[in-house]
Each structure stands twice: as structure tokens, then as C-alpha cells.
mmCIF file of C-alpha atoms and ligand atoms in Angstrom:
data_model
loop_
_atom_site.group_PDB
_atom_site.id
_atom_site.type_symbol
_atom_site.label_atom_id
_atom_site.label_comp_id
_atom_site.label_asym_id
_atom_site.label_seq_id
_atom_site.Cartn_x
_atom_site.Cartn_y
_atom_site.Cartn_z
ATOM 1 C CA UNK A 1 98.374 137.496 246.095
ATOM 2 C CA UNK A 2 100.085 133.687 245.438
ATOM 3 C CA UNK A 3 102.610 135.676 243.231
ATOM 4 C CA UNK A 4 103.570 138.261 246.084
ATOM 5 C CA UNK A 5 103.472 135.250 248.649
ATOM 6 C CA UNK A 6 105.879 133.951 246.694
ATOM 7 C CA UNK A 7 107.636 136.822 246.851
ATOM 8 C CA UNK A 8 107.557 137.771 250.338
ATOM 9 C CA UNK A 9 109.365 134.284 250.034
ATOM 10 C CA UNK A 10 112.164 134.909 247.616
ATOM 11 C CA UNK A 11 112.711 137.677 249.579
ATOM 12 C CA UNK A 12 112.125 136.401 253.527
ATOM 13 C CA UNK A 13 115.181 133.669 252.121
ATOM 14 C CA UNK A 14 117.356 136.447 250.305
ATOM 15 C CA UNK A 15 116.879 138.591 254.098
ATOM 16 C CA UNK A 16 117.585 135.030 255.996
ATOM 17 C CA UNK A 17 121.349 134.953 253.652
ATOM 18 C CA UNK A 18 122.754 137.837 253.985
ATOM 19 C CA UNK A 19 122.045 136.619 258.050
ATOM 20 C CA UNK A 20 124.210 133.976 257.785
ATOM 21 C CA UNK A 21 126.210 135.818 255.563
ATOM 22 C CA UNK A 22 126.897 139.124 257.883
ATOM 23 C CA UNK A 23 127.329 135.874 260.995
ATOM 24 C CA UNK A 24 129.954 134.474 258.886
ATOM 25 C CA UNK A 25 131.714 138.199 258.769
ATOM 26 C CA UNK A 26 132.056 138.653 261.509
ATOM 27 C CA UNK A 27 133.380 135.212 262.556
ATOM 28 C CA UNK A 28 135.202 136.186 260.289
ATOM 29 C CA UNK A 29 136.861 139.295 261.291
ATOM 30 C CA UNK A 30 137.226 138.155 264.906
ATOM 31 C CA UNK A 31 138.772 135.162 264.423
ATOM 32 C CA UNK A 32 141.511 137.389 262.524
ATOM 33 C CA UNK A 33 142.071 138.893 265.708
ATOM 34 C CA UNK A 34 141.723 135.721 267.511
ATOM 35 C CA UNK A 35 144.589 134.449 265.705
ATOM 36 C CA UNK A 36 146.583 137.828 266.276
ATOM 37 C CA UNK A 37 145.327 137.351 270.521
ATOM 38 C CA UNK A 38 146.294 134.140 270.495
ATOM 39 C CA UNK A 39 143.446 132.958 270.857
ATOM 40 C CA UNK A 40 143.231 128.892 269.950
ATOM 41 C CA UNK A 41 143.439 126.302 272.818
ATOM 42 C CA UNK A 42 144.201 122.515 272.866
ATOM 43 C CA UNK A 43 142.461 119.403 273.321
ATOM 44 C CA UNK A 44 144.033 116.559 273.703
ATOM 45 C CA UNK A 45 142.364 113.445 272.862
ATOM 46 C CA UNK A 46 144.057 109.996 274.113
ATOM 47 C CA UNK A 47 145.597 107.256 271.699
ATOM 48 C CA UNK A 48 146.401 103.816 273.526
ATOM 49 C CA UNK A 49 148.276 100.744 271.845
ATOM 50 C CA UNK A 50 145.620 98.169 272.130
ATOM 51 C CA UNK A 51 148.325 95.315 272.867
ATOM 52 C CA UNK A 52 149.717 96.627 276.285
ATOM 53 C CA UNK A 53 146.549 99.065 277.401
ATOM 54 C CA UNK A 54 149.606 101.844 277.117
ATOM 55 C CA UNK A 55 148.503 105.560 276.039
ATOM 56 C CA UNK A 56 150.712 106.337 273.478
ATOM 57 C CA UNK A 57 149.347 109.911 272.039
ATOM 58 C CA UNK A 58 146.605 112.525 271.662
ATOM 59 C CA UNK A 59 145.472 113.903 269.354
ATOM 60 C CA UNK A 60 145.296 117.525 269.383
ATOM 61 C CA UNK A 61 142.430 118.877 268.485
ATOM 62 C CA UNK A 62 142.220 123.018 267.920
ATOM 63 C CA UNK A 63 139.027 124.965 270.237
ATOM 64 C CA UNK A 64 138.998 128.590 269.974
ATOM 65 C CA UNK A 65 138.134 130.257 273.762
ATOM 66 C CA UNK A 66 136.195 132.514 272.048
ATOM 67 C CA UNK A 67 135.456 136.326 274.523
ATOM 68 C CA UNK A 68 131.748 135.438 274.691
ATOM 69 C CA UNK A 69 130.709 132.713 273.039
ATOM 70 C CA UNK A 70 133.749 130.304 274.896
ATOM 71 C CA UNK A 71 134.388 127.495 272.816
ATOM 72 C CA UNK A 72 134.297 127.657 269.497
ATOM 73 C CA UNK A 73 134.556 124.017 267.717
ATOM 74 C CA UNK A 74 136.076 123.783 264.603
ATOM 75 C CA UNK A 75 133.554 121.994 262.941
ATOM 76 C CA UNK A 76 132.327 126.676 262.933
ATOM 77 C CA UNK A 77 135.579 128.563 261.572
ATOM 78 C CA UNK A 78 137.762 125.623 259.708
ATOM 79 C CA UNK A 79 136.041 126.157 257.135
ATOM 80 C CA UNK A 80 136.208 129.554 257.040
ATOM 81 C CA UNK A 81 139.664 130.092 257.429
ATOM 82 C CA UNK A 82 140.092 127.857 254.955
ATOM 83 C CA UNK A 83 138.632 129.714 252.708
ATOM 84 C CA UNK A 84 140.007 133.018 253.230
ATOM 85 C CA UNK A 85 142.803 132.119 253.949
ATOM 86 C CA UNK A 86 144.432 131.676 256.896
ATOM 87 C CA UNK A 87 144.767 127.985 257.496
ATOM 88 C CA UNK A 88 148.052 127.906 257.123
ATOM 89 C CA UNK A 89 148.815 130.730 259.553
ATOM 90 C CA UNK A 90 146.596 128.256 262.042
ATOM 91 C CA UNK A 91 147.736 125.406 261.846
ATOM 92 C CA UNK A 92 151.658 127.176 262.103
ATOM 93 C CA UNK A 93 149.934 127.748 265.727
ATOM 94 C CA UNK A 94 148.192 124.584 266.757
ATOM 95 C CA UNK A 95 151.643 123.858 265.813
ATOM 96 C CA UNK A 96 153.344 126.262 267.548
ATOM 97 C CA UNK A 97 150.544 124.376 271.086
ATOM 98 C CA UNK A 98 151.138 121.267 270.006
ATOM 99 C CA UNK A 99 155.059 121.314 270.172
ATOM 100 C CA UNK A 100 155.544 123.636 273.374
ATOM 101 C CA UNK A 101 152.659 120.837 275.365
ATOM 102 C CA UNK A 102 154.718 117.939 273.730
ATOM 103 C CA UNK A 103 158.564 119.957 275.333
ATOM 104 C CA UNK A 104 156.903 120.162 278.984
ATOM 105 C CA UNK A 105 155.153 116.124 278.794
ATOM 106 C CA UNK A 106 158.937 115.550 278.040
ATOM 107 C CA UNK A 107 159.730 117.495 280.777
ATOM 108 C CA UNK A 108 157.794 115.080 283.449
ATOM 109 C CA UNK A 109 158.170 112.458 282.287
ATOM 110 C CA UNK A 110 155.730 111.620 279.656
ATOM 111 C CA UNK A 111 157.323 110.229 276.064
ATOM 112 C CA UNK A 112 153.819 110.947 274.293
ATOM 113 C CA UNK A 113 153.792 111.338 271.102
ATOM 114 C CA UNK A 114 151.229 113.925 269.410
ATOM 115 C CA UNK A 115 149.372 113.772 266.448
ATOM 116 C CA UNK A 116 148.132 117.157 263.996
ATOM 117 C CA UNK A 117 145.678 117.591 261.662
ATOM 118 C CA UNK A 118 146.505 119.251 258.353
ATOM 119 C CA UNK A 119 143.760 121.345 256.238
ATOM 120 C CA UNK A 120 144.261 120.478 252.312
ATOM 121 C CA UNK A 121 145.230 123.613 251.241
ATOM 122 C CA UNK A 122 148.936 122.865 254.188
ATOM 123 C CA UNK A 123 149.822 120.442 251.521
ATOM 124 C CA UNK A 124 149.849 122.954 248.616
ATOM 125 C CA UNK A 125 152.818 124.541 250.604
ATOM 126 C CA UNK A 126 156.000 124.226 250.127
ATOM 127 C CA UNK A 127 157.508 125.551 253.261
ATOM 128 C CA UNK A 128 154.853 123.929 255.527
ATOM 129 C CA UNK A 129 157.730 120.839 256.194
ATOM 130 C CA UNK A 130 160.399 123.846 257.045
ATOM 131 C CA UNK A 131 158.269 125.671 259.372
ATOM 132 C CA UNK A 132 157.665 122.195 260.840
ATOM 133 C CA UNK A 133 161.586 121.242 261.304
ATOM 134 C CA UNK A 134 161.929 124.846 262.586
ATOM 135 C CA UNK A 135 159.002 124.228 265.624
ATOM 136 C CA UNK A 136 160.620 120.563 266.185
ATOM 137 C CA UNK A 137 164.115 122.532 266.437
ATOM 138 C CA UNK A 138 162.756 124.522 269.358
ATOM 139 C CA UNK A 139 160.525 122.888 271.371
ATOM 140 C CA UNK A 140 163.619 120.322 271.154
ATOM 141 C CA UNK A 141 160.591 117.847 269.647
ATOM 142 C CA UNK A 142 162.567 114.224 267.976
ATOM 143 C CA UNK A 143 160.271 114.345 265.019
ATOM 144 C CA UNK A 144 159.129 111.344 265.404
ATOM 145 C CA UNK A 145 156.894 111.409 268.405
ATOM 146 C CA UNK A 146 155.037 114.440 265.748
ATOM 147 C CA UNK A 147 152.105 112.538 263.744
ATOM 148 C CA UNK A 148 150.173 114.424 260.776
ATOM 149 C CA UNK A 149 146.884 113.374 260.225
ATOM 150 C CA UNK A 150 145.982 113.772 256.705
ATOM 151 C CA UNK A 151 142.592 113.201 255.299
ATOM 152 C CA UNK A 152 141.318 111.525 251.670
ATOM 153 C CA UNK A 153 139.766 114.647 250.378
ATOM 154 C CA UNK A 154 143.380 116.851 250.612
ATOM 155 C CA UNK A 155 144.971 114.659 247.546
ATOM 156 C CA UNK A 156 141.919 115.103 245.413
ATOM 157 C CA UNK A 157 143.595 119.051 244.305
ATOM 158 C CA UNK A 158 146.934 118.818 243.076
ATOM 159 C CA UNK A 159 148.026 114.864 243.933
ATOM 160 C CA UNK A 160 151.449 114.974 242.918
ATOM 161 C CA UNK A 161 152.906 118.500 244.768
ATOM 162 C CA UNK A 162 150.426 117.029 248.317
ATOM 163 C CA UNK A 163 153.164 114.037 247.541
ATOM 164 C CA UNK A 164 156.062 115.776 247.256
ATOM 165 C CA UNK A 165 155.776 117.625 250.895
ATOM 166 C CA UNK A 166 154.282 114.965 252.774
ATOM 167 C CA UNK A 167 157.547 112.327 251.226
ATOM 168 C CA UNK A 168 159.976 116.139 252.971
ATOM 169 C CA UNK A 169 158.361 115.266 256.627
ATOM 170 C CA UNK A 170 157.860 111.730 255.909
ATOM 171 C CA UNK A 171 162.172 111.971 255.012
ATOM 172 C CA UNK A 172 162.236 114.384 258.150
ATOM 173 C CA UNK A 173 161.346 111.304 260.056
ATOM 174 C CA UNK A 174 157.041 112.424 261.199
ATOM 175 C CA UNK A 175 155.269 110.242 261.115
ATOM 176 C CA UNK A 176 151.493 110.215 258.282
ATOM 177 C CA UNK A 177 148.234 109.837 258.468
ATOM 178 C CA UNK A 178 145.693 109.113 256.761
ATOM 179 C CA UNK A 179 142.078 110.037 258.987
ATOM 180 C CA UNK A 180 138.526 109.378 258.835
ATOM 181 C CA UNK A 181 139.633 106.643 256.530
ATOM 182 C CA UNK A 182 137.493 105.318 254.075
ATOM 183 C CA UNK A 183 134.842 108.449 253.723
ATOM 184 C CA UNK A 184 136.944 110.332 251.063
ATOM 185 C CA UNK A 185 136.806 109.626 246.768
ATOM 186 C CA UNK A 186 139.984 108.639 246.875
ATOM 187 C CA UNK A 187 140.923 105.015 245.414
ATOM 188 C CA UNK A 188 142.900 102.500 246.341
ATOM 189 C CA UNK A 189 145.927 103.885 244.192
ATOM 190 C CA UNK A 190 146.727 106.854 246.376
ATOM 191 C CA UNK A 191 146.970 103.899 249.494
ATOM 192 C CA UNK A 192 150.219 102.025 246.953
ATOM 193 C CA UNK A 193 151.273 105.029 246.476
ATOM 194 C CA UNK A 194 151.196 107.680 249.453
ATOM 195 C CA UNK A 195 153.807 107.959 251.248
ATOM 196 C CA UNK A 196 152.288 107.112 254.390
ATOM 197 C CA UNK A 197 152.455 104.978 257.863
ATOM 198 C CA UNK A 198 148.907 104.997 259.614
ATOM 199 C CA UNK A 199 145.112 104.080 258.447
ATOM 200 C CA UNK A 200 142.938 105.822 261.214
ATOM 201 C CA UNK A 201 139.129 104.051 259.891
ATOM 202 C CA UNK A 202 136.746 106.923 259.890
ATOM 203 C CA UNK A 203 134.438 106.906 263.509
ATOM 204 C CA UNK A 204 131.397 105.883 260.752
ATOM 205 C CA UNK A 205 132.692 102.101 260.419
ATOM 206 C CA UNK A 206 133.971 101.812 263.943
ATOM 207 C CA UNK A 207 131.944 102.555 266.385
ATOM 208 C CA UNK A 208 129.056 100.033 265.878
ATOM 209 C CA UNK A 209 131.383 97.269 264.747
ATOM 210 C CA UNK A 210 130.240 95.247 267.754
ATOM 211 C CA UNK A 211 127.194 94.731 266.501
ATOM 212 C CA UNK A 212 126.767 95.623 262.667
ATOM 213 C CA UNK A 213 128.359 92.859 260.808
ATOM 214 C CA UNK A 214 128.845 95.428 257.868
ATOM 215 C CA UNK A 215 130.715 97.056 259.992
ATOM 216 C CA UNK A 216 132.497 94.400 261.491
ATOM 217 C CA UNK A 217 133.557 93.584 258.052
ATOM 218 C CA UNK A 218 135.171 96.679 257.012
ATOM 219 C CA UNK A 219 136.820 96.871 259.645
ATOM 220 C CA UNK A 220 138.230 93.364 259.676
ATOM 221 C CA UNK A 221 139.424 93.606 255.917
ATOM 222 C CA UNK A 222 140.929 97.381 257.214
ATOM 223 C CA UNK A 223 142.713 95.771 260.275
ATOM 224 C CA UNK A 224 144.057 93.241 258.300
ATOM 225 C CA UNK A 225 144.247 95.942 254.469
ATOM 226 C CA UNK A 226 147.004 97.805 256.650
ATOM 227 C CA UNK A 227 149.485 95.656 258.131
ATOM 228 C CA UNK A 228 150.112 93.858 254.239
ATOM 229 C CA UNK A 229 150.977 97.285 254.024
ATOM 230 C CA UNK A 230 152.395 97.513 256.826
ATOM 231 C CA UNK A 231 151.438 100.272 257.835
ATOM 232 C CA UNK A 232 149.408 100.693 261.573
ATOM 233 C CA UNK A 233 145.113 100.387 262.267
ATOM 234 C CA UNK A 234 143.768 103.315 263.876
ATOM 235 C CA UNK A 235 140.161 102.923 265.346
ATOM 236 C CA UNK A 236 138.304 106.470 265.796
ATOM 237 C CA UNK A 237 134.988 106.840 267.577
ATOM 238 C CA UNK A 238 135.419 103.812 270.221
ATOM 239 C CA UNK A 239 132.260 104.783 272.174
ATOM 240 C CA UNK A 240 132.441 101.819 274.248
ATOM 241 C CA UNK A 241 134.110 98.254 275.265
ATOM 242 C CA UNK A 242 132.336 96.318 273.035
ATOM 243 C CA UNK A 243 133.652 98.164 270.345
ATOM 244 C CA UNK A 244 137.357 97.281 271.766
ATOM 245 C CA UNK A 245 136.823 94.002 272.471
ATOM 246 C CA UNK A 246 136.655 93.240 268.757
ATOM 247 C CA UNK A 247 138.540 95.346 267.820
ATOM 248 C CA UNK A 248 141.175 93.959 270.757
ATOM 249 C CA UNK A 249 140.427 90.557 268.460
ATOM 250 C CA UNK A 250 140.801 91.426 265.339
ATOM 251 C CA UNK A 251 144.291 93.134 265.146
ATOM 252 C CA UNK A 252 144.235 96.549 265.884
ATOM 253 C CA UNK A 253 146.581 97.888 266.919
ATOM 254 C CA UNK A 254 145.537 102.008 268.323
ATOM 255 C CA UNK A 255 141.782 103.390 269.084
ATOM 256 C CA UNK A 256 140.933 106.515 270.516
ATOM 257 C CA UNK A 257 137.179 107.447 271.185
ATOM 258 C CA UNK A 258 134.405 108.891 273.444
ATOM 259 C CA UNK A 259 135.264 105.348 275.814
ATOM 260 C CA UNK A 260 137.916 106.370 276.446
ATOM 261 C CA UNK A 261 138.561 109.893 277.359
ATOM 262 C CA UNK A 262 136.827 112.773 275.091
ATOM 263 C CA UNK A 263 139.462 115.666 274.040
ATOM 264 C CA UNK A 264 141.133 117.061 277.106
ATOM 265 C CA UNK A 265 142.829 120.049 278.126
ATOM 266 C CA UNK A 266 145.921 119.572 278.665
ATOM 267 C CA UNK A 267 145.413 119.365 283.079
ATOM 268 C CA UNK A 268 142.858 117.312 282.304
ATOM 269 C CA UNK A 269 144.606 114.726 280.290
ATOM 270 C CA UNK A 270 147.810 114.629 282.748
ATOM 271 C CA UNK A 271 144.343 113.988 285.769
ATOM 272 C CA UNK A 272 142.920 111.942 283.543
ATOM 273 C CA UNK A 273 146.248 110.220 283.480
ATOM 274 C CA UNK A 274 147.368 110.007 287.040
ATOM 275 C CA UNK A 275 143.711 108.625 287.693
ATOM 276 C CA UNK A 276 143.828 105.624 285.418
ATOM 277 C CA UNK A 277 147.614 104.316 286.400
ATOM 278 C CA UNK A 278 147.896 104.163 282.573
ATOM 279 C CA UNK A 279 151.113 105.678 282.553
ATOM 280 C CA UNK A 280 152.860 106.403 278.462
ATOM 281 C CA UNK A 281 155.688 104.967 277.465
ATOM 282 C CA UNK A 282 157.966 105.965 274.642
ATOM 283 C CA UNK A 283 156.321 104.579 271.928
ATOM 284 C CA UNK A 284 159.812 102.690 270.299
ATOM 285 C CA UNK A 285 159.332 100.855 273.108
ATOM 286 C CA UNK A 286 156.197 99.132 272.529
ATOM 287 C CA UNK A 287 156.930 97.005 269.041
ATOM 288 C CA UNK A 288 154.374 98.194 267.178
HETATM 289 P P1 C2E B 301 139.029 114.481 263.458
HETATM 290 O O1 C2E B 301 139.971 114.687 262.958
HETATM 291 O O2 C2E B 301 139.075 113.476 262.051
HETATM 292 O O3 C2E B 301 138.934 114.174 264.618
HETATM 293 C C1 C2E B 301 138.351 113.473 265.075
HETATM 294 C C2 C2E B 301 137.317 114.222 266.338
HETATM 295 O O4 C2E B 301 135.741 113.450 266.307
HETATM 296 C C3 C2E B 301 137.317 115.262 267.367
HETATM 297 O O5 C2E B 301 136.211 115.885 266.764
HETATM 298 C C4 C2E B 301 136.679 114.444 268.328
HETATM 299 O O6 C2E B 301 136.483 115.541 268.763
HETATM 300 C C5 C2E B 301 135.208 113.179 266.873
HETATM 301 N N1 C2E B 301 134.999 112.201 268.282
HETATM 302 C C6 C2E B 301 136.372 111.801 269.032
HETATM 303 N N2 C2E B 301 135.612 110.577 269.448
HETATM 304 C C7 C2E B 301 134.605 110.779 269.305
HETATM 305 C C8 C2E B 301 133.792 109.356 269.648
HETATM 306 O O7 C2E B 301 134.316 108.179 270.338
HETATM 307 N N3 C2E B 301 133.076 109.429 268.703
HETATM 308 C C9 C2E B 301 132.135 110.777 268.503
HETATM 309 N N4 C2E B 301 130.632 110.532 268.463
HETATM 310 N N5 C2E B 301 133.845 111.514 268.665
HETATM 311 C C10 C2E B 301 134.907 111.401 268.982
HETATM 312 P P2 C2E B 301 136.367 117.976 267.088
HETATM 313 O O8 C2E B 301 137.479 118.200 267.882
HETATM 314 O O9 C2E B 301 135.097 118.258 266.705
HETATM 315 O O10 C2E B 301 137.190 117.522 265.162
HETATM 316 C C11 C2E B 301 136.579 117.548 264.543
HETATM 317 C C12 C2E B 301 137.137 117.457 263.422
HETATM 318 O O11 C2E B 301 138.212 119.204 263.093
HETATM 319 C C13 C2E B 301 138.561 116.925 262.880
HETATM 320 O O12 C2E B 301 138.315 115.659 262.419
HETATM 321 C C14 C2E B 301 139.240 117.905 261.998
HETATM 322 O O13 C2E B 301 138.903 116.860 260.654
HETATM 323 C C15 C2E B 301 139.188 118.211 262.119
HETATM 324 N N6 C2E B 301 140.327 119.355 263.632
HETATM 325 C C16 C2E B 301 140.076 119.570 264.521
HETATM 326 N N7 C2E B 301 141.293 119.434 265.395
HETATM 327 C C17 C2E B 301 142.265 120.674 264.116
HETATM 328 C C18 C2E B 301 143.565 120.709 263.731
HETATM 329 O O14 C2E B 301 144.127 122.448 264.399
HETATM 330 N N8 C2E B 301 143.174 121.295 262.159
HETATM 331 C C19 C2E B 301 143.296 120.619 261.243
HETATM 332 N N9 C2E B 301 143.388 121.333 260.004
HETATM 333 N N10 C2E B 301 141.773 120.606 261.269
HETATM 334 C C20 C2E B 301 141.430 120.154 262.955
HETATM 335 MG MG1 MG B 302 142.326 113.915 262.926
HETATM 336 MG MG1 MG B 303 139.195 111.399 262.128
HETATM 337 MG MG1 MG B 304 136.618 114.031 261.192
#
């Protein structure tokens, strides 16, 4: 009986894997169709310059507006897209949407920087800088108004190729940030070598920095590290006024998090800006 039970469990597990596998395949097929149909949408989350209290930019975060399932979040479809080799197409669509939005904002007098996330495979693609340059000129957006975020893991693949792609982007005048800083496997050596402008400290260290002494120590020393390297420090995952106050005390440059706003569709973001009378400023007018 025990044997049969055991086999029964194994079979059941196999069946569950099949269901999960089929589900992933369906999602992937639907994603291919969704990319063709333009079902990707971006939500924008404000980034605030602490010293001046102005919103200087937004991070563009991708969502999939699925015809039946509604809004699907990136943790569901980005791993599939990456695995299936769809990430190049996806990123170009995201850039297109973000830069079209940037052009519209600029036409309305909103000089916001837009930050776009890159995936691991994007930095292995030596045609990426050319595509970025094309998109910037197509929408007449100055390169300095585009920031690109990369995680530490990205560099673990082919670091030489990734560095070459990053260098080309930076030479164009695009600003680069290390995202989720502190959660990857990289050593300090890459900070020394990489052409990056900003450190974006992961929210794991930020959210409770007002109450947790170890988080506080990490935040404070990361601000110092960033500044000593000539970089800016961005804190993500700011969820309270208390955390915001500490970050200001510690000289953090930019903050982002639910305490300011969740990521919002473009129209709701501009309404949020107007309601709060927080006006965007040309980042170059702010001494950072
Ligand atoms: P990320 O780049 O680190 O983006 C920040 C994530 O944290 C976002 O989740 C955002 O909604 C969430 N977040 C913002 N403020 C807070 C806060 O105060 N508390 C908490 N708990 N969370 C906060 P989201 O939008 O689900 O995106 C998840 C990840 O998916 C992103 O992490 C990024 O790695 C990836 N991603 C999103 N959009 C794109 C994209 O267009 N391209 C690529 N390659 N990756 C993207
Ligand atoms: Mg990011
Ligand atoms: Mg992050
Ligand atoms: Mg993240």
C-alpha cells in the first residue's frame, strides 16, 4: 500500500508539473501574440530629488494588459520572455512606449527623466546601443533624459561584452544605474570597473532603515560609497515618512517608493503631479 501511495504521489506531482508546464506554454504563446498586438503598457513611478523636493523623473515598469486576465505583472512574464528569447523585442517595445511618453511630457513642459530596466540578455546584444540611439532620435528625446537600469546579475554572464554595451550607451549620454544594489553576487571590483552613474540600493535595506540599525548602517555607508565614487544614491522601497526623513538626513540623492506613489498609468501620474503641486524640473538645473 505504501508503495502504491508513493507512486500515486509521484504521479500526482507529475500531473501538476504538466499543468504548470502547459500553463507556462499557453502564457508564452499568448505573450508572443500580445507583443504583436501591442498589449504591453507602462506604469510610471516618481523619483524625487530629496534636497529640492522635486520629482525629476520616473521609472517605467512594464505591465501586460492581457485581454482576459487583466493586468499581468512582470514577475509572471519576464522570466518566460527571457527564457524564450523574446526579451530583445520586449525591451524595444518598452523603450518605444517610454520615449513616446517622454516626448509627450516634454511637449507639455514636463522635463522628466525616464528610467527603463534592461534584462540580462539585453546587455549581451551588441545591437542594443544602435536601437537606443534610433529610438532617441525618432522621438527627439535627448539622451540625458533616458536612464537605464541594470542589475548586478547582468554582469555575471559575459562581463566584457556587457561592459562594452554599457560603455557605448554611456558615450551616447545615457545615464546608467545599478538596480537592486546589494542583492547580487558581484564584488566591489565591478563598481570600480563599470561605467555606471547611480547606485540604486535595494528596498530590502531601505524600507526599514528608520527602525532597523543594520539597515541604517548599510544605507549610510552606501550613500558614502556612492558619493566617494562620484555616483548618486537612489533609494527604492521608501514606504514611510520616517524612512524618507532618515534618507534626507543621510544625504541620499533620490528616493522612490510607495510612500510617494505606486507606479501609475501616465495620465494618473500626471494628475498626481498636478494635485501635489510637485513640479518636475530639468534635472540639469538641479545641482546633483
Ligand atoms: P525593479 O526594477 O527593482 O522595480 C521596482 C519594483 O518594486 C517594482 O515592481 C515596483 O512596483 C516595486 N516597488 C516600488 N516601490 C515599492 C515600495 O515602496 N515597496 C515595495 N514593496 N515595492 C515597491 P514591479 O513593477 O512589479 O517590477 C518588478 C521587477 O520587474 C522590476 O524590479 C524589474 O526588475 C522588472 N521589470 C519591470 N519592468 C521591466 C521592463 O520594462 N524591462 C525589464 N527588463 N524588467 C522590468
Ligand atoms: Mg528598476
Ligand atoms: Mg530595483
Ligand atoms: Mg527588483
